[in-house]
Short mmCIF file of C-alpha atoms in Angstrom, two decimals:
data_model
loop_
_atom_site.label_atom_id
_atom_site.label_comp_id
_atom_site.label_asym_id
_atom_site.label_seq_id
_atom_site.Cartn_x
_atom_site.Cartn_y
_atom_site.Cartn_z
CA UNK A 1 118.21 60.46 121.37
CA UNK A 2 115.92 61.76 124.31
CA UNK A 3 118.72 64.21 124.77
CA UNK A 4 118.74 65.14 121.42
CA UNK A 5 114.61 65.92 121.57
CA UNK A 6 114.84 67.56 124.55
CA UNK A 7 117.75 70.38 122.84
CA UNK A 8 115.44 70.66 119.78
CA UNK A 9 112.54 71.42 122.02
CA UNK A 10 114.30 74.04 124.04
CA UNK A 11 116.04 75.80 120.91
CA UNK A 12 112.21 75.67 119.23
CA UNK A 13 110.51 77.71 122.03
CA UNK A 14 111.46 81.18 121.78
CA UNK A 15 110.24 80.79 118.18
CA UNK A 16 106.85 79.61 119.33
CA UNK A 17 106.81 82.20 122.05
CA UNK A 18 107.32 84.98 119.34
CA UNK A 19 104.78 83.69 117.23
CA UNK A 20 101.87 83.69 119.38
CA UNK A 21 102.78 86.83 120.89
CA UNK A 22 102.89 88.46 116.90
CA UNK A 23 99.14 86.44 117.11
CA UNK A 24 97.89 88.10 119.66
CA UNK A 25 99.09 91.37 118.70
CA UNK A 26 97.78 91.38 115.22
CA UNK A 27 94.56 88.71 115.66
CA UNK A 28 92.35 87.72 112.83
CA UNK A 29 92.32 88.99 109.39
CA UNK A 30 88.63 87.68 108.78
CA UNK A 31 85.92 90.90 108.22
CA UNK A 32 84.18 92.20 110.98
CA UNK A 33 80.92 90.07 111.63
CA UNK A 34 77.92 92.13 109.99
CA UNK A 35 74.84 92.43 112.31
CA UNK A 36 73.00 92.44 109.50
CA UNK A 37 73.09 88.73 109.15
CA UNK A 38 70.96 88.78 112.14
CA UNK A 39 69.05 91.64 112.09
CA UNK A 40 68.03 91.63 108.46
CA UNK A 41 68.97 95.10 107.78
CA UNK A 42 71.66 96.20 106.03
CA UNK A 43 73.24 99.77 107.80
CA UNK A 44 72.94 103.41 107.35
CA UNK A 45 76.03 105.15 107.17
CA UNK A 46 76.45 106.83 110.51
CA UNK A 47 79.79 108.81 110.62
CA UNK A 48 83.23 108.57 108.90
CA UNK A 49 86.40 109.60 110.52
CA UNK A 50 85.32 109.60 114.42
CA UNK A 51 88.77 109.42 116.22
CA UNK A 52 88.33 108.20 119.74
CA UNK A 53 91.75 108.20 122.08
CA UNK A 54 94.05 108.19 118.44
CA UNK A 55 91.77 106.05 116.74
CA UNK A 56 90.11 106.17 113.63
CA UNK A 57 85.99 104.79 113.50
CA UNK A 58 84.05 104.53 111.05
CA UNK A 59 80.10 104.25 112.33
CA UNK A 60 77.21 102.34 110.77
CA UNK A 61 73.78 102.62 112.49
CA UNK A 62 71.20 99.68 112.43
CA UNK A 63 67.99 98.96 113.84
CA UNK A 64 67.91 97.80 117.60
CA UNK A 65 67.31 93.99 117.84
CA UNK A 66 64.03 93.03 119.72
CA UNK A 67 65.72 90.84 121.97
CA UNK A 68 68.99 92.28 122.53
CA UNK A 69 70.42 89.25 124.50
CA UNK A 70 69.39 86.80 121.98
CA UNK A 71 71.19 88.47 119.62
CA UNK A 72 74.60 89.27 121.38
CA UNK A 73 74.62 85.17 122.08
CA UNK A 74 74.02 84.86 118.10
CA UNK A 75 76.33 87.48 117.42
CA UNK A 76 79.23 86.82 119.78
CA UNK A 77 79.19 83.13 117.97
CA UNK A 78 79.47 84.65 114.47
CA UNK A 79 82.37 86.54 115.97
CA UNK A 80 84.36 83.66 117.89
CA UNK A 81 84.00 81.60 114.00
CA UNK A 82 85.62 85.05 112.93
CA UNK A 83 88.70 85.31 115.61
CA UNK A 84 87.05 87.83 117.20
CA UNK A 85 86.02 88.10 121.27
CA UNK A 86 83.11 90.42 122.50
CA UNK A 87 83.45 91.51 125.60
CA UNK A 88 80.89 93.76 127.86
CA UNK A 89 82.78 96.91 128.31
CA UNK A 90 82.53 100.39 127.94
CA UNK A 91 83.26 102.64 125.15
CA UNK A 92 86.30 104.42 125.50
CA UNK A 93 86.38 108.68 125.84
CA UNK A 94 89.13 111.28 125.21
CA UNK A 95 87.75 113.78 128.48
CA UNK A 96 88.24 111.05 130.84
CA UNK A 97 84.83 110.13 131.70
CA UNK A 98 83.13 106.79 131.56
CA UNK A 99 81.64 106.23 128.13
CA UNK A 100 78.19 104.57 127.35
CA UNK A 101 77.78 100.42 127.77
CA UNK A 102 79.11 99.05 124.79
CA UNK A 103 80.46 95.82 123.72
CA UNK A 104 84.27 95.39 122.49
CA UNK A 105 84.52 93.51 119.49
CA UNK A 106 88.19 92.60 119.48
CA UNK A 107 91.18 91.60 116.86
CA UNK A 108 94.16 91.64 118.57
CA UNK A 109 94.84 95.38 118.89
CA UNK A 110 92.11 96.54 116.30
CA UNK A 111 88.52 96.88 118.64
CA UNK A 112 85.07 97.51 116.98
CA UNK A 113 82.59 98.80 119.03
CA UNK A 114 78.77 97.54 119.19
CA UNK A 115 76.75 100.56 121.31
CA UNK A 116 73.19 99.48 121.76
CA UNK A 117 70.15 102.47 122.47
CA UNK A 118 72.20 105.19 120.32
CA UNK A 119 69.70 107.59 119.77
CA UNK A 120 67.15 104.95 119.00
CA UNK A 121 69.77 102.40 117.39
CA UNK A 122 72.12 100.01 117.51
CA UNK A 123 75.81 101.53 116.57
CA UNK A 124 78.77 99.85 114.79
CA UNK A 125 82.00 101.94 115.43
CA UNK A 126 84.69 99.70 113.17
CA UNK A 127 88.64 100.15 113.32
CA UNK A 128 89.60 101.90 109.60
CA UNK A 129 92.17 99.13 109.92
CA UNK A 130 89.80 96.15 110.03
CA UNK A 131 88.12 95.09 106.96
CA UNK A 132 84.07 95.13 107.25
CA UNK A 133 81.79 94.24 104.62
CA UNK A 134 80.11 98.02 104.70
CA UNK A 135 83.40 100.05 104.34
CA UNK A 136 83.33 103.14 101.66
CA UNK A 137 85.90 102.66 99.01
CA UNK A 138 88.09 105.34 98.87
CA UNK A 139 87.93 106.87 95.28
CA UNK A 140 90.74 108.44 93.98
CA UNK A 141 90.31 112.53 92.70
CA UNK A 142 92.75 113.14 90.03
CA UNK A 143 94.18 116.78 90.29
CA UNK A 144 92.40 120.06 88.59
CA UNK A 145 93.90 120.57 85.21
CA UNK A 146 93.72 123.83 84.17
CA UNK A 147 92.08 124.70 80.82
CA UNK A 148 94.29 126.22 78.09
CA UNK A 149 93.49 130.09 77.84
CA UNK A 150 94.03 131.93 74.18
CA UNK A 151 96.18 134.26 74.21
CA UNK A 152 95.14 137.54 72.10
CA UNK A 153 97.94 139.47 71.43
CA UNK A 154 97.79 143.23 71.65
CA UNK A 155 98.49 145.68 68.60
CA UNK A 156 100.31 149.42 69.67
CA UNK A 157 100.27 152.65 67.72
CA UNK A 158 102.78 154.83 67.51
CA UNK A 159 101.16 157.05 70.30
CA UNK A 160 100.50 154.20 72.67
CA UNK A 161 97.09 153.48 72.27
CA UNK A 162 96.22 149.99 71.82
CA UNK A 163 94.09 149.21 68.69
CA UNK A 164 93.97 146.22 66.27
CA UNK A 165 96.19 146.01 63.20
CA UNK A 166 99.67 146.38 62.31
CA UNK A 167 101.59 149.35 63.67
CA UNK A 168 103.54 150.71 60.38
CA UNK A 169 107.49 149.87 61.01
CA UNK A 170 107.12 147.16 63.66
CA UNK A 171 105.03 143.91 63.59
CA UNK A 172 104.51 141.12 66.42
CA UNK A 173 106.06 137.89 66.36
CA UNK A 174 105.66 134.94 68.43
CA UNK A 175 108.84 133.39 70.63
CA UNK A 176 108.26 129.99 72.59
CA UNK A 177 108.46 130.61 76.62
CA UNK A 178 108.47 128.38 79.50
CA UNK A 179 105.83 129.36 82.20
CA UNK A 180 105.93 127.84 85.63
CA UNK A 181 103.00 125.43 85.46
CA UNK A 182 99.89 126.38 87.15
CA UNK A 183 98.79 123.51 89.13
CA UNK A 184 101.87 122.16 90.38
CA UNK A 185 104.89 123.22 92.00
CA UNK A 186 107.99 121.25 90.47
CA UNK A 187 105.93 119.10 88.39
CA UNK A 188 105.29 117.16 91.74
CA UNK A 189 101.40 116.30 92.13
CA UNK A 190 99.55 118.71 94.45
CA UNK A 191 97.67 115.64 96.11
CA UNK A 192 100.10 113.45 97.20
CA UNK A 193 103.15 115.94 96.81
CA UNK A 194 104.89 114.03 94.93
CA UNK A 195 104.80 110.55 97.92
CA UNK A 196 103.15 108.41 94.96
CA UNK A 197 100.23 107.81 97.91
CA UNK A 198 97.70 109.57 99.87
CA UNK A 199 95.34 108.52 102.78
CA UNK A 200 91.41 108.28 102.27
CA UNK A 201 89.08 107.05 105.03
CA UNK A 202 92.22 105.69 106.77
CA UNK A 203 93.67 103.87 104.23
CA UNK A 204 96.66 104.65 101.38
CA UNK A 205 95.31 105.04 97.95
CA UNK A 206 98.01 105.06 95.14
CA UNK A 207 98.85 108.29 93.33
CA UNK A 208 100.87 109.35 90.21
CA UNK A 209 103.73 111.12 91.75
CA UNK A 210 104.07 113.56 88.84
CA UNK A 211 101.96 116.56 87.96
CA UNK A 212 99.36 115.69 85.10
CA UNK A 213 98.93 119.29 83.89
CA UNK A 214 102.63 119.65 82.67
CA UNK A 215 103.63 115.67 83.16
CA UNK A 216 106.45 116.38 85.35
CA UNK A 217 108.35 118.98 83.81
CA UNK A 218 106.78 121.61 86.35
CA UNK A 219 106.51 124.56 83.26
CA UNK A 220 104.40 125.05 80.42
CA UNK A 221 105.23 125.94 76.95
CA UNK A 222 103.30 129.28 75.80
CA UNK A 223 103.60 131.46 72.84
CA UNK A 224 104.63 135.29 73.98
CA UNK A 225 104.25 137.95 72.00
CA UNK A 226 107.49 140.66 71.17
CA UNK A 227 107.16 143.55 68.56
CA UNK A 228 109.93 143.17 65.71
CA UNK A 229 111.34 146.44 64.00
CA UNK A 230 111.00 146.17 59.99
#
């Protein structure tokens, strides 16, 4: 029996092993810890897109706490409750240099960044890939569709000149065309080029695949004009 244990145990850690290192590489799914639960302010909307050594931030400014330390202690708790661990470091540069004091607010891979005295402020840079409470939700923009035109046929004389009216001996008549479609290429969508997704602040927003002007077919049906001998 002890034998038996002891080849279960041995065949079960790899497994384990794998496990906690797929733990550690992805960490917590919880939301980013808001300061505003300490502060009492909810953020202004700093800057979107900041991409820091292949990165994507996002960057919410609040108002600097009066007593910084007591709220990292408060703050860092509210984290550890979340999965996450702050950590005095620096934030990270793409020159090289040593960036300003900041501390790392980690998930695994995914770091958010808490940068206190930022012109006047305390800043929130958040992973696109972590979830925080103050996120923008990317809204979709359906594609242009272009407004239908009348057509106005023109009348000829004999001589050329264009004028309205019949021309005596030939009259216009109408035959059904296909014209390539004007806002599309293939009848593929020009957003997401026909992928069925696009990215928006970082993250995939679904798409129709197929071009709403001409639903697909990539041409247009249009009336053309032709003058008919009597």
């Amino acid at each position: 029996m002890r034998k038996l244990l002891l080849v279960l145990c041995l065949l079960l850690l790899p497994t384990l092993a794998l496990a906690g290192g797929l733990s550690g590489l992805l960490g917590t799914s919880a939301p980013v810890p808001d300061p505003a639960d300490i502060i009492g302010y909810a953020p202004t909307f700093f800057e979107e897109e900041v991409l820091c050594q292949g990165v994507m931030y996002t960057s919410f400014a609040y108002p600097m706490p009066e007593d910084m330390d007591a709220f990292m202690a408060e703050y860092a708790a509210l984290a550890a409750s979340a999965g996450y661990t702050v950590t005095p470091s620096t934030l990270p540069t793409d020159n090289g240099k040593q960036g300003p004091f900041a501390w790392c607010v980690s998930a695994g891979a995914r770091h958010a960044w808490l940068v206190p005295d930022h012109m006047g402020c305390l800043l929130l840079m958040v992973n696109n890939d972590l979830a925080f409470a103050h996120m923008p939700t990317p809204v979709p923009t359906a594609p242009p569709t272009p407004a239908p035109t009348e057509y106005v046929a023109p009348s000829y004389s004999n001589d050329g000149a264009s004028y309205p009216g019949d021309v005596p001996g030939r009259h216009v008549e109408y035959e059904t065309v296909k014209v390539d479609c004007p806002g599309c290429v293939g009848g593929r969508c020009s957003v997401c080029n026909g992928t069925g997704t696009y990215r928006m602040y970082g993250e995939a927003v679904p798409c129709d695949r197929y071009c709403s002007a001409c639903d697909g077919l990539g041409y247009i049906i249009q009336e053309k004009p032709v003058w008919v001998y009597d």
